Amino acid sequence: MKLRINGKDHEVAAPADMPLLWVLRDLLGLTGTKYGCGVGQCGACLVHVDGKPRRSCMTDVADVAGKAITTIEGLSTRASHPVQQAWAELDVVQCGYCQSGQIMAAAALLAEKPRPTDPEIDAALGRQLCRCGTYQHVRAAVHRAAELNQEQKS
Amino acid sequence: MSVLADPNRREFLKAATLGAAGLVVGFYVPGGRRAALAAAAPAGPAAPPLPQANAFLRIAPDDTVTVLLAHSEMGQGIWTSLPMLIAEELDYDVARMKVEHAPAAPAYSHTAFGAQMTGGSTTTWSEFDRYRQVGAIARALLVQAAAQRLGVDPAACRTENGAVIAGDRRLRFGEVASAAAQLPIPASIALKDPQDWKVIGQPTRRLDTPEKINGTAVFGLDVRLDGLLTAVVARSPVFGGKVKSFDSSAALAVPGVRKVAQVPSGVAVIADHFWAAQQGREALKVDWDLGAGAALDTDAMVAEFRKLAAGQGKVAASAGDAPGTLARADKVVEVEYVAPYLAHAPMEPLNATVRIAADRCDVWTGTQMQTGEQMAAAAITGLKPEQVHVHTTFLGGGFGRRAAPSADWVSEAVHVAKAAGAPVKTVWTREDDLRGGYYRPLTLHRVRASLSSDGLPAAWDHAIVSQSIFAGTPFEAMFAKTGIDPSSVEGTADSPYLGAIPNHRVQLHDYRAPVPVLWWRSVGHSHTAFAMECMVDELARAAGSDPVEYRRRLLANRPRLRGVLDLAATQAGWGTPLPAGRARGVAVHESFGSFVAQVAEVSVEGGRIRVHRVVCAVDCGIAVNPKTIEAQMESGIAFGLSAALAGAITLKDGRVQQSNFNDYRVLRLPDMPRVEVHIVPSSERPGGIGEPGTPPIAPAVANAVAALTGQRLREMPLRLRA
């Protein structure tokens, strides 16, 4: 089947019900998208499908054939997305394992709500688990990314 | 020395590799010994030999400076703070440094423990001299080489940001690195006066951010090799069970499954990729001989612990006559605290990739214990330890789980690769991680205390029932004489409060069960601080005293504990009014050579405890990177809040009742309080920072809930009674 990932077409031979997560990681070598729970509970595997956040561990690959899939590797070139810039500026990461998912969730939120409130951040990122407890930095960085986004547009 | 060039370094490593089996001397350090170990290395003839700087630092002709880490980066920030120590002495911009995990080799043994490992919040203090010395040695040799090149006296040279300067002439480090590599190591080296520090103490951004925000950071699970297969292992549904027989036919029928093989820990399903392996395992039929583990039940264990606590245990600390004083007291406060089994649940599930050849074995994994993994892989493959190459990836969280003396997951992965006859990545699912053991031990504390007429405790009698972490490991020998596992009583037996109470006794009941237990971020302190700080709070209330004032009186001779207590109380506005429905609670605790006080502000909403704000004061000696310290305090608080409010592993009929994050709950972003960190300025030697933030938060929250509702919650996770 044909997959369009980060603007590039890929032909993959995979069972229709193989989760997108493992197609990305094991068949295509896009390992930036992480496995944390396999049951849609942690958000480490979050990617964008047609611009919307989607948990790739719960997504049958056949369901996204032909759609535009974006992974952390394709979010920007040279980590130039405002979310990535804010993450770097505020030193958000610790172990880093959950951060692809956090960043992708934050980017999807900002695409929909350019100036998210705290409750909106809670709603959008409340199911993105981090065992290092980077949450306070994550929240601050989402706000900072919103600012950077505005600055870059104006 | 040999600054630097790659071939030299390899030569050095070759010469220095481990001969026969090395010895794990000790990972756990009791408080007193810790202070001695953390002290500055002696100068003069008794000084330990200077480090082989070339094992830790490479300077390439293009000026690239690469620092090799003897310890593992698992989020705690040493990827930045260890290079800072070298940068300070080398005169090189830390932001331009490249960093790598070192290979497993004796050169990288822990300066205090004699094995390569990361844990016990020891990295910064154990490397504080060595990494600075490496920077200073390299700088001295670079200066000497440059002086020779320029035909000047080394004394006429100075260094500045990666260059040696003499008058108006300037040589970049890269230009003289090869020449410096030919020079002998100096016999002694002077380190900078702390007042001249330009790097240590500066808030410094993490060096691992770029690769962790664009998906390129390589964790164990991301390792890719040609021809690599993936395995999952079917393990016994109860601890200690054995494979009786298995039927692999349905598993082998799953497309992509290559092989099904029995290994000591269960039955491995080896496939082209994870998805096929997992489906194969679902199709696999295994008949288990469950054994005694099938009877395990945590409710029954707590009942048994309760009985044990009332009896005679082994005495871990004693002064005066606690039982006699209590027998004569008019009023005795008698309570019990319970802390459950807890999984570490790092976000990256365990995994290891193993490739075995005739004369070498390569292991890629995120580990806190390289020497242990190396020895385990050598024993299984029949190779020499130096033929086992451990490639440490980033760790997707550790929290102690990736420091297993049993080398459990690496040993299993080596067995699987051996059975497969091919390179294999053995992956644990989240369910495997939560159900596969290595938990913080289930622990019960029974405490009885009476008060003097001045309100301070007259007697304190404390019994702890817990499962020993050290039993059955090489560390057991450390406490064979006393029979007291120090990790079960740390934080209680050596409590500063007990030191101030004339009659006290601490007894330990060592419970044996086939549940694998391990150090979990802050180890014994994760439950002892809960018991001590809740009990002191209860006594303060019983005495009609303010909880902060009561602690100040008990800690009169403990200036660093009092310092953080006062700072946290002041910054939190202790004693000032709060909005209706909110209350504060406090806790203060010493662990891993550092002192932390926290004031938590809570409310109860719909029967749920909400923590709104945590003010944290920390005295960890010299603050190498204040940014790291802030992050680690936040991190330790979040980790402790998961335990205080959410997490528990329970067993019924030997089965772990939790399976994934839906029923093993951890803290989520909406529940993260606002955390404010205040660092006490200090010129003391550095203490630990990865763990000390965790112990105080659960009691601070429990004490706040008591202040708010009058309910004393003595069991974690904290649950309000209706």
PDB file of C-alpha atoms in Angstrom, chain A:
ATOM      1  CA  MET A   1       0.000   0.000   0.000  1.00  0.00           C
ATOM      2  CA  LYS A   2       1.014   3.582  -0.484  1.00  0.00           C
ATOM      3  CA  LEU A   3       1.804   5.837   2.468  1.00  0.00           C
ATOM      4  CA  ARG A   4       2.561   9.520   2.260  1.00  0.00           C
ATOM      5  CA  ILE A   5       4.866  10.350   5.140  1.00  0.00           C
ATOM      6  CA  ASN A   6       6.556  13.695   5.689  1.00  0.00           C
ATOM      7  CA  GLY A   7       5.781  14.642   2.104  1.00  0.00           C
ATOM      8  CA  LYS A   8       7.323  11.502   0.619  1.00  0.00           C
ATOM      9  CA  ASP A   9       5.577   8.485  -0.835  1.00  0.00           C
ATOM     10  CA  HIS A  10       6.451   5.041   0.511  1.00  0.00           C
ATOM     11  CA  GLU A  11       5.303   1.692  -0.786  1.00  0.00           C
ATOM     12  CA  VAL A  12       5.003  -0.745   2.110  1.00  0.00           C
ATOM     13  CA  ALA A  13       4.012  -4.372   2.292  1.00  0.00           C
ATOM     14  CA  ALA A  14       2.238  -4.702   5.613  1.00  0.00           C
ATOM     15  CA  PRO A  15      -0.851  -6.428   6.944  1.00  0.00           C
ATOM     16  CA  ALA A  16      -3.819  -4.031   6.880  1.00  0.00           C
ATOM     17  CA  ASP A  17      -4.201  -4.188  10.666  1.00  0.00           C
ATOM     18  CA  MET A  18      -0.538  -3.581  11.490  1.00  0.00           C
ATOM     19  CA  PRO A  19      -0.378  -0.488  13.694  1.00  0.00           C
ATOM     20  CA  LEU A  20       1.039   2.556  11.951  1.00  0.00           C
ATOM     21  CA  LEU A  21       3.547   2.850  14.832  1.00  0.00           C
ATOM     22  CA  TRP A  22       5.323  -0.375  13.903  1.00  0.00           C
ATOM     23  CA  VAL A  23       5.166   0.347  10.196  1.00  0.00           C
ATOM     24  CA  LEU A  24       6.941   3.646  10.868  1.00  0.00           C
ATOM     25  CA  ARG A  25       9.481   2.183  13.260  1.00  0.00           C
ATOM     26  CA  ASP A  26      10.210  -1.319  12.042  1.00  0.00           C
ATOM     27  CA  LEU A  27       9.468  -1.167   8.327  1.00  0.00           C
ATOM     28  CA  LEU A  28      10.470   2.403   7.493  1.00  0.00           C
ATOM     29  CA  GLY A  29      13.106   3.126  10.144  1.00  0.00           C
ATOM     30  CA  LEU A  30      11.377   6.280  11.369  1.00  0.00           C
ATOM     31  CA  THR A  31      12.226   5.670  15.014  1.00  0.00           C
ATOM     32  CA  GLY A  32      11.476   9.159  16.305  1.00  0.00           C
ATOM     33  CA  THR A  33       7.900   8.021  16.975  1.00  0.00           C
ATOM     34  CA  LYS A  34       7.992   6.021  20.202  1.00  0.00           C
ATOM     35  CA  TYR A  35       6.347   2.959  21.697  1.00  0.00           C
ATOM     36  CA  GLY A  36       5.284   3.484  25.309  1.00  0.00           C
ATOM     37  CA  CYS A  37       2.123   1.485  25.978  1.00  0.00           C
ATOM     38  CA  GLY A  38       0.620   0.111  22.771  1.00  0.00           C
ATOM     39  CA  VAL A  39      -2.916   0.843  23.937  1.00  0.00           C
ATOM     40  CA  GLY A  40      -3.363   4.572  23.397  1.00  0.00           C
ATOM     41  CA  GLN A  41      -2.690   5.481  27.017  1.00  0.00           C
ATOM     42  CA  CYS A  42       0.596   7.393  26.911  1.00  0.00           C
ATOM     43  CA  GLY A  43       0.845   9.421  23.706  1.00  0.00           C
ATOM     44  CA  ALA A  44       4.506   8.661  22.980  1.00  0.00           C
ATOM     45  CA  CYS A  45       3.469   7.476  19.508  1.00  0.00           C
ATOM     46  CA  LEU A  46       1.504  10.584  18.529  1.00  0.00           C
ATOM     47  CA  VAL A  47       1.753  11.662  14.874  1.00  0.00           C
ATOM     48  CA  HIS A  48      -0.310  13.919  12.631  1.00  0.00           C
ATOM     49  CA  VAL A  49      -2.693  12.502  10.069  1.00  0.00           C
ATOM     50  CA  ASP A  50      -4.005  15.205   7.762  1.00  0.00           C
ATOM     51  CA  GLY A  51      -2.853  17.688  10.374  1.00  0.00           C
ATOM     52  CA  LYS A  52      -4.767  16.110  13.272  1.00  0.00           C
ATOM     53  CA  PRO A  53      -3.143  14.354  16.247  1.00  0.00           C
ATOM     54  CA  ARG A  54      -3.381  10.584  16.073  1.00  0.00           C
ATOM     55  CA  ARG A  55      -2.021   7.786  18.263  1.00  0.00           C
ATOM     56  CA  SER A  56      -0.145   5.626  15.826  1.00  0.00           C
ATOM     57  CA  CYS A  57      -0.184   2.560  18.093  1.00  0.00           C
ATOM     58  CA  MET A  58      -3.991   2.443  17.761  1.00  0.00           C
ATOM     59  CA  THR A  59      -4.126   3.238  14.054  1.00  0.00           C
ATOM     60  CA  ASP A  60      -4.366   0.422  11.531  1.00  0.00           C
ATOM     61  CA  VAL A  61      -1.995   1.279   8.737  1.00  0.00           C
ATOM     62  CA  ALA A  62      -4.657   0.626   6.075  1.00  0.00           C
ATOM     63  CA  ASP A  63      -6.802   3.402   7.551  1.00  0.00           C
ATOM     64  CA  VAL A  64      -4.222   6.059   6.766  1.00  0.00           C
ATOM     65  CA  ALA A  65      -3.133   4.911   3.333  1.00  0.00           C
ATOM     66  CA  GLY A  66      -3.107   7.894   1.002  1.00  0.00           C
ATOM     67  CA  LYS A  67      -3.432  10.408   3.841  1.00  0.00           C
ATOM     68  CA  ALA A  68      -0.782  12.932   4.810  1.00  0.00           C
ATOM     69  CA  ILE A  69       1.168  11.537   7.754  1.00  0.00           C
ATOM     70  CA  THR A  70       3.640  13.725   9.622  1.00  0.00           C
ATOM     71  CA  THR A  71       6.101  12.375  12.173  1.00  0.00           C
ATOM     72  CA  ILE A  72       8.590  14.211  14.374  1.00  0.00           C
ATOM     73  CA  GLU A  73      11.194  13.746  11.647  1.00  0.00           C
ATOM     74  CA  GLY A  74       9.016  15.734   9.253  1.00  0.00           C
ATOM     75  CA  LEU A  75       7.680  18.425  11.580  1.00  0.00           C
ATOM     76  CA  SER A  76      10.243  20.934  10.345  1.00  0.00           C
ATOM     77  CA  THR A  77      13.677  21.213   8.869  1.00  0.00           C
ATOM     78  CA  ARG A  78      16.460  21.959  11.341  1.00  0.00           C
ATOM     79  CA  ALA A  79      14.050  21.924  14.317  1.00  0.00           C
ATOM     80  CA  SER A  80      12.665  25.272  13.205  1.00  0.00           C
ATOM     81  CA  HIS A  81       9.044  24.698  14.251  1.00  0.00           C
ATOM     82  CA  PRO A  82       8.112  27.204  16.983  1.00  0.00           C
ATOM     83  CA  VAL A  83       7.306  24.322  19.324  1.00  0.00           C
ATOM     84  CA  GLN A  84      10.789  22.871  18.858  1.00  0.00           C
ATOM     85  CA  GLN A  85      12.340  26.315  19.281  1.00  0.00           C
ATOM     86  CA  ALA A  86      10.424  26.851  22.500  1.00  0.00           C
ATOM     87  CA  TRP A  87      11.401  23.365  23.713  1.00  0.00           C
ATOM     88  CA  ALA A  88      15.068  24.202  23.150  1.00  0.00           C
ATOM     89  CA  GLU A  89      14.825  27.641  24.665  1.00  0.00           C
ATOM     90  CA  LEU A  90      13.191  26.391  27.861  1.00  0.00           C
ATOM     91  CA  ASP A  91      15.231  23.180  28.225  1.00  0.00           C
ATOM     92  CA  VAL A  92      12.120  21.022  28.414  1.00  0.00           C
ATOM     93  CA  VAL A  93      13.529  17.563  27.778  1.00  0.00           C
ATOM     94  CA  GLN A  94      14.932  15.193  30.353  1.00  0.00           C
ATOM     95  CA  CYS A  95      15.228  11.550  29.301  1.00  0.00           C
ATOM     96  CA  GLY A  96      13.535  12.690  26.097  1.00  0.00           C
ATOM     97  CA  TYR A  97      11.651   9.510  25.304  1.00  0.00           C
ATOM     98  CA  CYS A  98       8.135  10.991  25.454  1.00  0.00           C
ATOM     99  CA  GLN A  99       9.124  14.283  23.869  1.00  0.00           C
ATOM    100  CA  SER A 100       8.378  13.450  20.234  1.00  0.00           C
ATOM    101  CA  GLY A 101       4.804  12.821  21.276  1.00  0.00           C
ATOM    102  CA  GLN A 102       4.661  15.909  23.480  1.00  0.00           C
ATOM    103  CA  ILE A 103       5.997  18.098  20.665  1.00  0.00           C
ATOM    104  CA  MET A 104       3.645  16.641  18.063  1.00  0.00           C
ATOM    105  CA  ALA A 105       0.673  17.094  20.407  1.00  0.00           C
ATOM    106  CA  ALA A 106       1.681  20.691  21.114  1.00  0.00           C
ATOM    107  CA  ALA A 107       2.147  21.431  17.405  1.00  0.00           C
ATOM    108  CA  ALA A 108      -1.305  20.043  16.610  1.00  0.00           C
ATOM    109  CA  LEU A 109      -2.822  22.132  19.395  1.00  0.00           C
ATOM    110  CA  LEU A 110      -1.196  25.345  18.169  1.00  0.00           C
ATOM    111  CA  ALA A 111      -2.329  24.685  14.623  1.00  0.00           C
ATOM    112  CA  GLU A 112      -5.886  24.666  15.911  1.00  0.00           C
ATOM    113  CA  LYS A 113      -5.607  27.211  18.735  1.00  0.00           C
ATOM    114  CA  PRO A 114      -2.817  29.733  18.213  1.00  0.00           C
ATOM    115  CA  ARG A 115      -3.073  31.085  21.794  1.00  0.00           C
ATOM    116  CA  PRO A 116      -4.151  28.137  23.929  1.00  0.00           C
ATOM    117  CA  THR A 117      -5.274  28.660  27.518  1.00  0.00           C
ATOM    118  CA  ASP A 118      -4.115  26.425  30.349  1.00  0.00           C
ATOM    119  CA  PRO A 119      -7.345  24.384  30.265  1.00  0.00           C
ATOM    120  CA  GLU A 120      -6.887  23.934  26.514  1.00  0.00           C
ATOM    121  CA  ILE A 121      -3.339  22.739  27.105  1.00  0.00           C
ATOM    122  CA  ASP A 122      -4.630  20.364  29.784  1.00  0.00           C
ATOM    123  CA  ALA A 123      -7.176  18.976  27.341  1.00  0.00           C
ATOM    124  CA  ALA A 124      -4.752  18.573  24.451  1.00  0.00           C
ATOM    125  CA  LEU A 125      -1.698  17.314  26.357  1.00  0.00           C
ATOM    126  CA  GLY A 126      -3.352  15.784  29.428  1.00  0.00           C
ATOM    127  CA  ARG A 127      -2.891  12.280  28.102  1.00  0.00           C
ATOM    128  CA  GLN A 128       0.742  12.696  27.053  1.00  0.00           C
ATOM    129  CA  LEU A 129       2.576  10.908  29.854  1.00  0.00           C
ATOM    130  CA  CYS A 130       6.054  11.851  31.023  1.00  0.00           C
ATOM    131  CA  ARG A 131       7.689   9.928  33.866  1.00  0.00           C
ATOM    132  CA  CYS A 132      10.474  12.499  34.230  1.00  0.00           C
ATOM    133  CA  GLY A 133       7.826  15.041  35.168  1.00  0.00           C
ATOM    134  CA  THR A 134       8.655  17.694  32.585  1.00  0.00           C
ATOM    135  CA  TYR A 135       5.037  18.884  32.658  1.00  0.00           C
ATOM    136  CA  GLN A 136       5.672  22.344  34.100  1.00  0.00           C
ATOM    137  CA  HIS A 137       8.273  23.003  31.420  1.00  0.00           C
ATOM    138  CA  VAL A 138       5.971  21.551  28.754  1.00  0.00           C
ATOM    139  CA  ARG A 139       3.201  23.951  29.726  1.00  0.00           C
ATOM    140  CA  ALA A 140       5.535  26.946  29.728  1.00  0.00           C
ATOM    141  CA  ALA A 141       6.991  25.928  26.378  1.00  0.00           C
ATOM    142  CA  VAL A 142       3.573  25.628  24.742  1.00  0.00           C
ATOM    143  CA  HIS A 143       2.862  29.214  25.779  1.00  0.00           C
ATOM    144  CA  ARG A 144       6.288  30.278  24.563  1.00  0.00           C
ATOM    145  CA  ALA A 145       5.740  28.518  21.239  1.00  0.00           C
ATOM    146  CA  ALA A 146       2.475  30.420  20.816  1.00  0.00           C
ATOM    147  CA  GLU A 147       4.408  33.667  21.314  1.00  0.00           C
ATOM    148  CA  LEU A 148       7.116  32.654  18.855  1.00  0.00           C
ATOM    149  CA  ASN A 149       4.433  31.714  16.366  1.00  0.00           C
ATOM    150  CA  GLN A 150       2.888  35.188  16.622  1.00  0.00           C
ATOM    151  CA  GLU A 151       6.274  36.911  16.373  1.00  0.00           C
ATOM    152  CA  GLN A 152       7.177  34.945  13.267  1.00  0.00           C
ATOM    153  CA  LYS A 153       3.872  35.745  11.620  1.00  0.00           C
ATOM    154  CA  SER A 154       3.942  39.454  12.392  1.00  0.00           C
TER     155      SER A 154
END
